[in-house]
Short mmCIF file of C-alpha atoms in Angstrom, two decimals:
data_model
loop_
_atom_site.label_atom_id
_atom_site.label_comp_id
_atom_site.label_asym_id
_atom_site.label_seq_id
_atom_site.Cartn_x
_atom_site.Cartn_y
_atom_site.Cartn_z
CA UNK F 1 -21.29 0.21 7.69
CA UNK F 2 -23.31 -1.68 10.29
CA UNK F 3 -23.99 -0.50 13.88
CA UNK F 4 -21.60 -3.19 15.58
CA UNK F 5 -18.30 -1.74 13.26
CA UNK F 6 -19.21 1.65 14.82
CA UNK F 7 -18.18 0.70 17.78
CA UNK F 8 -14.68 0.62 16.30
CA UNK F 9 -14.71 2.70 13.65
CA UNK F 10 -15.08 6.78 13.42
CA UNK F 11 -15.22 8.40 9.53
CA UNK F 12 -15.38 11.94 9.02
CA UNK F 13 -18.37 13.78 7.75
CA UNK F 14 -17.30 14.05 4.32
CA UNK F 15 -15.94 10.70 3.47
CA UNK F 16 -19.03 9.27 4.90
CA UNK F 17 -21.04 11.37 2.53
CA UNK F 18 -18.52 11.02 -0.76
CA UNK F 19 -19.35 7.41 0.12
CA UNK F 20 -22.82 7.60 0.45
CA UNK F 21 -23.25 9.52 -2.92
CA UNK F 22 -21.30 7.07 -4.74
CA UNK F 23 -18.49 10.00 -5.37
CA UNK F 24 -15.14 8.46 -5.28
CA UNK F 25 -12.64 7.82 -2.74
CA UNK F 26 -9.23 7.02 -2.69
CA UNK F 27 -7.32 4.70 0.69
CA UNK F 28 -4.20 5.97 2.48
CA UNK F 29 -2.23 3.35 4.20
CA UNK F 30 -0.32 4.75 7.40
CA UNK F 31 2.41 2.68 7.85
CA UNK F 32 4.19 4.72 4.92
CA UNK F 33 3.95 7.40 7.15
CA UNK F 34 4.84 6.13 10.63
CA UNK F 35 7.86 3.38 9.61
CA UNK F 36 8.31 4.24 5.96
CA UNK F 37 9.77 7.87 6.13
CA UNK F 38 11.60 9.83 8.11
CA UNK F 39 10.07 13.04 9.89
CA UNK F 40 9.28 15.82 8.56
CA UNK F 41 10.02 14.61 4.92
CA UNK F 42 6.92 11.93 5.63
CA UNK F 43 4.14 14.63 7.36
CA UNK F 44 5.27 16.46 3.67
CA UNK F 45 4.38 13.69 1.81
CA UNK F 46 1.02 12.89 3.68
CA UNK F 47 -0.11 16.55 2.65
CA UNK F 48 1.23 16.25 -1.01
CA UNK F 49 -0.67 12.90 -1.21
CA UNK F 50 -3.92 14.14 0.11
CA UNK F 51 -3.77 17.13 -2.44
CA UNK F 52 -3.06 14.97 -5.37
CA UNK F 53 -5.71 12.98 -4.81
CA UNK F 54 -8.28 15.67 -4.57
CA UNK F 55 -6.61 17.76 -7.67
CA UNK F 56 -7.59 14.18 -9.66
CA UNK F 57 -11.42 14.65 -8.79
CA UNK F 58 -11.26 12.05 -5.68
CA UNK F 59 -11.05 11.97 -1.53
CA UNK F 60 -8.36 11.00 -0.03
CA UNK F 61 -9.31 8.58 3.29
CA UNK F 62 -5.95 7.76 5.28
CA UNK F 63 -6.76 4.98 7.63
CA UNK F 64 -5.05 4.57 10.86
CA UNK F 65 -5.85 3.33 14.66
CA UNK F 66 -5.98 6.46 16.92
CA UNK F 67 -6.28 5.25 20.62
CA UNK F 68 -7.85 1.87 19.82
CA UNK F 69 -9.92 3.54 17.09
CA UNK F 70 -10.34 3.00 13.93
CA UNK F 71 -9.97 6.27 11.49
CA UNK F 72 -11.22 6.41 8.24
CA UNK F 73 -9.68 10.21 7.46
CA UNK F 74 -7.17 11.75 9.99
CA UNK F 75 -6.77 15.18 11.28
CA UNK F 76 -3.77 17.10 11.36
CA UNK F 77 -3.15 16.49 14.65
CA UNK F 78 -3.34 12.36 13.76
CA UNK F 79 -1.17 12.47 10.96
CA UNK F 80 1.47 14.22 13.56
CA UNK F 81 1.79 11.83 15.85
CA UNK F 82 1.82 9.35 13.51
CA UNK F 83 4.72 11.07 11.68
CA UNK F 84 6.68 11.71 14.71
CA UNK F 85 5.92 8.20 16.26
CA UNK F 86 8.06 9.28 19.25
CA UNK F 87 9.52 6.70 21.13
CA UNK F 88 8.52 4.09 18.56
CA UNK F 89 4.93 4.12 20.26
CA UNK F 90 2.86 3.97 16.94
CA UNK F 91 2.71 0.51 16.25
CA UNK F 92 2.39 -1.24 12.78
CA UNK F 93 -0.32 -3.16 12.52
CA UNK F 94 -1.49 -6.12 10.24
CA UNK F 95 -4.60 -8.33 10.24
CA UNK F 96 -3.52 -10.49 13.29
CA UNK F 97 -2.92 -7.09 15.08
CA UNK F 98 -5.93 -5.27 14.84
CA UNK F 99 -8.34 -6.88 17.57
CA UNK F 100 -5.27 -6.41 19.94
CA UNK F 101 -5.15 -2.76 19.35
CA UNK F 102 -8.56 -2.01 19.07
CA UNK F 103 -9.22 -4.33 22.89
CA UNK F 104 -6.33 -1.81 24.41
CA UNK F 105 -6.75 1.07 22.80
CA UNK F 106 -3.14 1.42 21.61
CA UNK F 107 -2.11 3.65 18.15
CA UNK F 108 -1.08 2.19 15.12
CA UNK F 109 -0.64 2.36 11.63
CA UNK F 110 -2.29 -0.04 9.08
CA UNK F 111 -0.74 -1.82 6.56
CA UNK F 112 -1.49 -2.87 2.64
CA UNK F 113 -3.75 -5.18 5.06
CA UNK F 114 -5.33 -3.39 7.48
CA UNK F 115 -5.88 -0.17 4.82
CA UNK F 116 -7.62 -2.78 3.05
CA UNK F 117 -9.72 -4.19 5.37
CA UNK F 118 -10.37 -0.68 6.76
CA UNK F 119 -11.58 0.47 3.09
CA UNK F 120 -13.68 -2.24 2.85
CA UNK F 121 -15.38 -1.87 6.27
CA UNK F 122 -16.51 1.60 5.09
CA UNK F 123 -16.95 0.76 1.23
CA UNK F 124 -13.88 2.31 -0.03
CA UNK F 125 -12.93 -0.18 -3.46
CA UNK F 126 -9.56 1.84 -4.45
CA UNK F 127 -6.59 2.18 -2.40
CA UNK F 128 -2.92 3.24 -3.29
CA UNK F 129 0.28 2.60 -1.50
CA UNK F 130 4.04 2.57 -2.72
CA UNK F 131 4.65 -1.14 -2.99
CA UNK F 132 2.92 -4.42 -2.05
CA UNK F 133 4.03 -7.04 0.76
CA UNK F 134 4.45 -10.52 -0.91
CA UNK F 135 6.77 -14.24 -0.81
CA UNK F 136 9.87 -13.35 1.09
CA UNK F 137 13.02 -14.74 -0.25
CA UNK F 138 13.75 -18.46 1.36
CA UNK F 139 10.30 -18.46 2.23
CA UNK F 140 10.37 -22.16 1.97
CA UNK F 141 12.09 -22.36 5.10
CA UNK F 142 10.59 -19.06 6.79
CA UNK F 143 7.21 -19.58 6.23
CA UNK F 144 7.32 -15.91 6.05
CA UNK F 145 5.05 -14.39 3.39
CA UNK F 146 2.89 -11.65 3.94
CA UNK F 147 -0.29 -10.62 4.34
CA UNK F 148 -0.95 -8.36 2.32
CA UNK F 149 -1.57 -11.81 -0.40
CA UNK F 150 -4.15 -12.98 1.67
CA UNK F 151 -6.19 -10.04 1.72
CA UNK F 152 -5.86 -8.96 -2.04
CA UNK F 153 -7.59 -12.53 -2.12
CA UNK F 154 -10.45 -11.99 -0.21
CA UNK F 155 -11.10 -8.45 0.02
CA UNK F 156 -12.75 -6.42 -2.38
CA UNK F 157 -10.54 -3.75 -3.17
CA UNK F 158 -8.41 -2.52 -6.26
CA UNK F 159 -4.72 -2.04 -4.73
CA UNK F 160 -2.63 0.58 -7.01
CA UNK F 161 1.03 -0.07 -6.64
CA UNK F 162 4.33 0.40 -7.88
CA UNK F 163 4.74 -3.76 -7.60
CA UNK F 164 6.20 -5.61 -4.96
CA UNK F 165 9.26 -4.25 -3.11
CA UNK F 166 12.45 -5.71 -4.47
CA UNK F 167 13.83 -7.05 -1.68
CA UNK F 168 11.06 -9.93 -2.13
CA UNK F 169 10.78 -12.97 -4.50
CA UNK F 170 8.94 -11.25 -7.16
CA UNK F 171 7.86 -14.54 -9.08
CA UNK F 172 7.04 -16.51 -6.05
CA UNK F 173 4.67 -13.67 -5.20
CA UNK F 174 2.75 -13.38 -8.59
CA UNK F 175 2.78 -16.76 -8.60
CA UNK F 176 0.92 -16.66 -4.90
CA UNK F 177 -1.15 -14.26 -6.70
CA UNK F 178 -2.21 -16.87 -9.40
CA UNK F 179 -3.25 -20.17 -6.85
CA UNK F 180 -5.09 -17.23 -4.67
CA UNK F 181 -7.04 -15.93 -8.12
CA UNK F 182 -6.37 -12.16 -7.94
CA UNK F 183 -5.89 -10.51 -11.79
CA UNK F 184 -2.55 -8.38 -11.82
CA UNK F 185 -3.32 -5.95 -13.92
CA UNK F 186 -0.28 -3.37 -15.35
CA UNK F 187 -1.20 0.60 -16.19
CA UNK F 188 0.53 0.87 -19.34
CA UNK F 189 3.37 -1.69 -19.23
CA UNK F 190 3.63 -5.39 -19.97
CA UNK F 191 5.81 -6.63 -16.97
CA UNK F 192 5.05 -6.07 -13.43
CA UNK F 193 7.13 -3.32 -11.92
CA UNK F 194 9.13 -3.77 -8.92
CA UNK F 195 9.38 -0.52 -6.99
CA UNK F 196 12.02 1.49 -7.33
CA UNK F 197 12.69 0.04 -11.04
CA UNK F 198 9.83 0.20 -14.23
CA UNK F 199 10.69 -3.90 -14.92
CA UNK F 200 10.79 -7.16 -12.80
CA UNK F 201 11.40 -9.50 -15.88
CA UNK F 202 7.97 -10.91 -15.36
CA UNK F 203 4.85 -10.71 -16.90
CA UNK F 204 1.35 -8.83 -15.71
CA UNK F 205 -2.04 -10.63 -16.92
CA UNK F 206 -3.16 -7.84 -18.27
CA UNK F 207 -2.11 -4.36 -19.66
CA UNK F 208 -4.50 -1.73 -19.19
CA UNK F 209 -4.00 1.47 -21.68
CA UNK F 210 -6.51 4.01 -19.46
CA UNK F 211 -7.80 4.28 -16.09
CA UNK F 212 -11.35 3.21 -17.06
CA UNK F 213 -9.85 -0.59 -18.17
CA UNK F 214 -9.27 -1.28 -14.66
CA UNK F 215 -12.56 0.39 -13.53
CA UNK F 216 -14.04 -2.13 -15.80
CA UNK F 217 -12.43 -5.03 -14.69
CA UNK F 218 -13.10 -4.40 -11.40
CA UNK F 219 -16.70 -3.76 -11.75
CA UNK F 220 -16.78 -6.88 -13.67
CA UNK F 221 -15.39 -9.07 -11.11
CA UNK F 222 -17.09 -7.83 -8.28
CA UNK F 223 -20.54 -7.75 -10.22
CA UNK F 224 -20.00 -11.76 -10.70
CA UNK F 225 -19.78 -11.65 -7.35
CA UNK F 226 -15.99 -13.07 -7.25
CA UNK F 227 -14.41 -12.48 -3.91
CA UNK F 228 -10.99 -10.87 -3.62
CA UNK F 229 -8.98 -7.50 -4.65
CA UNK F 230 -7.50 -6.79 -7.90
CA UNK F 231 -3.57 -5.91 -8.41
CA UNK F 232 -2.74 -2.83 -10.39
CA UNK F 233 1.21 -2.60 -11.12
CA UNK F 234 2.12 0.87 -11.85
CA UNK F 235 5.78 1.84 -12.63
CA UNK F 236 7.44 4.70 -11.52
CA UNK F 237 7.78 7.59 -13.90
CA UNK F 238 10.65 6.84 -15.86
CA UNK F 239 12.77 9.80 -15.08
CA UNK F 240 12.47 9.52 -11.07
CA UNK F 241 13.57 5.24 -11.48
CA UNK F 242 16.35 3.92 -10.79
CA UNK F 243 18.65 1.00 -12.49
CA UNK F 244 17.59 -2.34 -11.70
CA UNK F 245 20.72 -3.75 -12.03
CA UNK F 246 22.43 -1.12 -9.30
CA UNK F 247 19.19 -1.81 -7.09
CA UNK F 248 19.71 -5.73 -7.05
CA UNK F 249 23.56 -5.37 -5.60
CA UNK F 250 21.73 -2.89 -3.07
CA UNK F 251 19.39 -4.82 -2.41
CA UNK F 252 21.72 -7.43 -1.67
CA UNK F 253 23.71 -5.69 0.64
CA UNK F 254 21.02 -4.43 2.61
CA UNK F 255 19.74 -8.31 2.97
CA UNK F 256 23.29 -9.30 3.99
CA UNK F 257 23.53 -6.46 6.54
CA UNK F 258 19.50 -7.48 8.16
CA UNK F 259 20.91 -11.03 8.81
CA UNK F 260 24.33 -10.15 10.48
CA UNK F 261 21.63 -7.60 12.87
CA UNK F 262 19.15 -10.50 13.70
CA UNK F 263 16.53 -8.64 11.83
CA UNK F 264 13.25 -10.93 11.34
CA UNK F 265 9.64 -10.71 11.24
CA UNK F 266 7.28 -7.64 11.06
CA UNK F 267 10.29 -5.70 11.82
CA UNK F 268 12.29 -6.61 8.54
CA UNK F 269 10.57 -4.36 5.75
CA UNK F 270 10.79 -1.16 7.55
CA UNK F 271 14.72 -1.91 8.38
CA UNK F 272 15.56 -2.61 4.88
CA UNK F 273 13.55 -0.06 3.22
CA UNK F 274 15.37 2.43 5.86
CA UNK F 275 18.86 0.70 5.14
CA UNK F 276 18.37 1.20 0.91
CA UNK F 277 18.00 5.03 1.62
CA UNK F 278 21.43 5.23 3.55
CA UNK F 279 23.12 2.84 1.30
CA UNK F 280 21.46 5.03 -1.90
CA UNK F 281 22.38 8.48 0.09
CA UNK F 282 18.90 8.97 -0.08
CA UNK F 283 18.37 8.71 -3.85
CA UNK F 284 15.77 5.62 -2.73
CA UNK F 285 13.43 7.89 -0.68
CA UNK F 286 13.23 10.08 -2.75
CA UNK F 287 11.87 7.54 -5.83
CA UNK F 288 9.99 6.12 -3.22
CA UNK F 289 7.82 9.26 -2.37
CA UNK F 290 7.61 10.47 -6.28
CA UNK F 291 6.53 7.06 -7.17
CA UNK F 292 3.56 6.69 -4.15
CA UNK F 293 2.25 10.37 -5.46
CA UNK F 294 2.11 8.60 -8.84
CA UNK F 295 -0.07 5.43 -7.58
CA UNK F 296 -2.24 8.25 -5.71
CA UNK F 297 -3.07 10.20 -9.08
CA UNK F 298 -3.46 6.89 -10.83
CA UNK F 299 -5.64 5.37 -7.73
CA UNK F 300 -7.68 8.66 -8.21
CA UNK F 301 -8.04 8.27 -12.30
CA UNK F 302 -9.65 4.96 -11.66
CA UNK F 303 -11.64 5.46 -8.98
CA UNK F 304 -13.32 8.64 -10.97
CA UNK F 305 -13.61 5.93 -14.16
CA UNK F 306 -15.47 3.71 -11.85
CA UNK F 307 -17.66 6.32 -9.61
CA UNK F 308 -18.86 7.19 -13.52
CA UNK F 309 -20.06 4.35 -14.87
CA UNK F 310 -22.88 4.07 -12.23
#
């Protein structure tokens, strides 16, 4: 970490030293917390997280912008007011964002693209979240696809996931994944998993049987020096998923419902994600935290794998 990030950027004491030693560490994303989950169910899940991680032999670092800073690990008293966000003050932040906040010393939380660039500022290489951003459906007329592409393209970090979220095109976006050159990589199954649901109907490059095949992969690419991320799709544990063909006519709905609203932009993920749990009576949240303390033990597994072959 050079002496102009500093400026920015505050880690604690003992991720800077697990990252010093070469011991490994696992990214948090925020968002999850702030615009992801309802309070207190999400300042529950932020400790259960945490705990997994460390119970798996690794250190959790949630990232998040406290007052214009950057946070590589939060205190209690962070992870708070971001669960709370009262008013709707904590704002979600992506790549464009970030210079903004940091120049006016606003709170946010980060993103799959701003955890990642965080991570990577501080030489985290393993970060897990519940699902990916990706290739919006009717993108060819919105232009909107997100971010979270870009970055798995040029940033050096291993994203664990339980695939993309389902109200996306899922082919469009491994197919994004494919011109940008990032391997998607599946832990244990042969088609990419889209969140709430083990299947997708489409196909991963790669299946990896144990934690140490992606630690080897990764070290592979980023010892040819190849720029970019790596994808990991890992499916939720088959007894807390839910049918894919009930999600789709959810899913559906809850599309139908953003459009009559006016719903658009940055704004649409958290209001459909929120609108799945009422229309599921909850049933979605509730695969939704079971399958991001999943990624986390998984994230953990690999980044212990990797931290040992050096």
């Amino acid at each position: 970490m050079n002496n102009l990030l500093n400026q920015y950027l505050d880690v604690t004491p003992e991720i800077s030293a697990a990252i010093r030693d070469g011991a490994p560490v696992v990214a948090l994303e925020s968002t999850i917390l702030s615009h992801g989950m309802p309070y207190p169910q999400n300042l529950d899940f932020a400790h259960r997280v945490e705990e997994e991680i460390r119970k798996h032999g690794a250190l959790p670092a949630t990232m998040a912008v406290i007052n214009g800073r950057m946070k590589a690990g939060l205190t209690e008293g962070d992870l708070e007011l971001l669960c709370k966000n009262e008013g709707g003050t904590v704002q979600k932040l992506s790549r464009r964002d970030l210079p903004i906040a940091l120049a006016t010393g606003v709170t946010g939380a980060t993103t799959v693209t701003t955890t990642m660039m965080l991570a990577n500022f501080v030489g985290v290489k393993f970060f897990a979240t519940g699902g990916i951003g990706g290739v919006h459906r009717e993108a060819q007329t919105s232009f909107d696809i997100s971010a979270d592409l870009q970055e798995l393209a040029q940033t050096p970090v291993a994203v664990i996931c339980a695939g993309a979220k389902m109200i996306l095109d899922i082919g469009l976006t491994l197919e994004y994944l494919e011109t940008m050159g990032v391997p998607v990589i599946g832990m244990g199954c042969s088609q990419f998993p889209s969140f709430y649901c083990r299947e997708s109907g489409f196909d991963v490059d790669f299946v990896a049987e144990k934690p140490s095949d992606v630690a080897d992969i990764a070290a592979t690419k980023w010892n040819l020096g190849l720029k970019g991320g790596l994808l990991i799709g890992n499916p939720v544990p088959a007894e807390h998923a839910l049918d894919f063909e009930t999600m789709r006519g959810v899913i559906e709905q809850a599309l139908s419902d953003a459009k009559k609203e006016g719903i658009h932009g940055k704004e649409t993920t958290p209001y459909l994600l929120a609108r799945i749990v009422e229309i599921t009576g909850g049933e979605a949240l509730a695969t939704n935290i079971e399958l991001a303390l999943n990624n986390a033990r998984v994230a953990a597994d690999i980044a212990v794998a990797y931290a040992n072959r050096n």
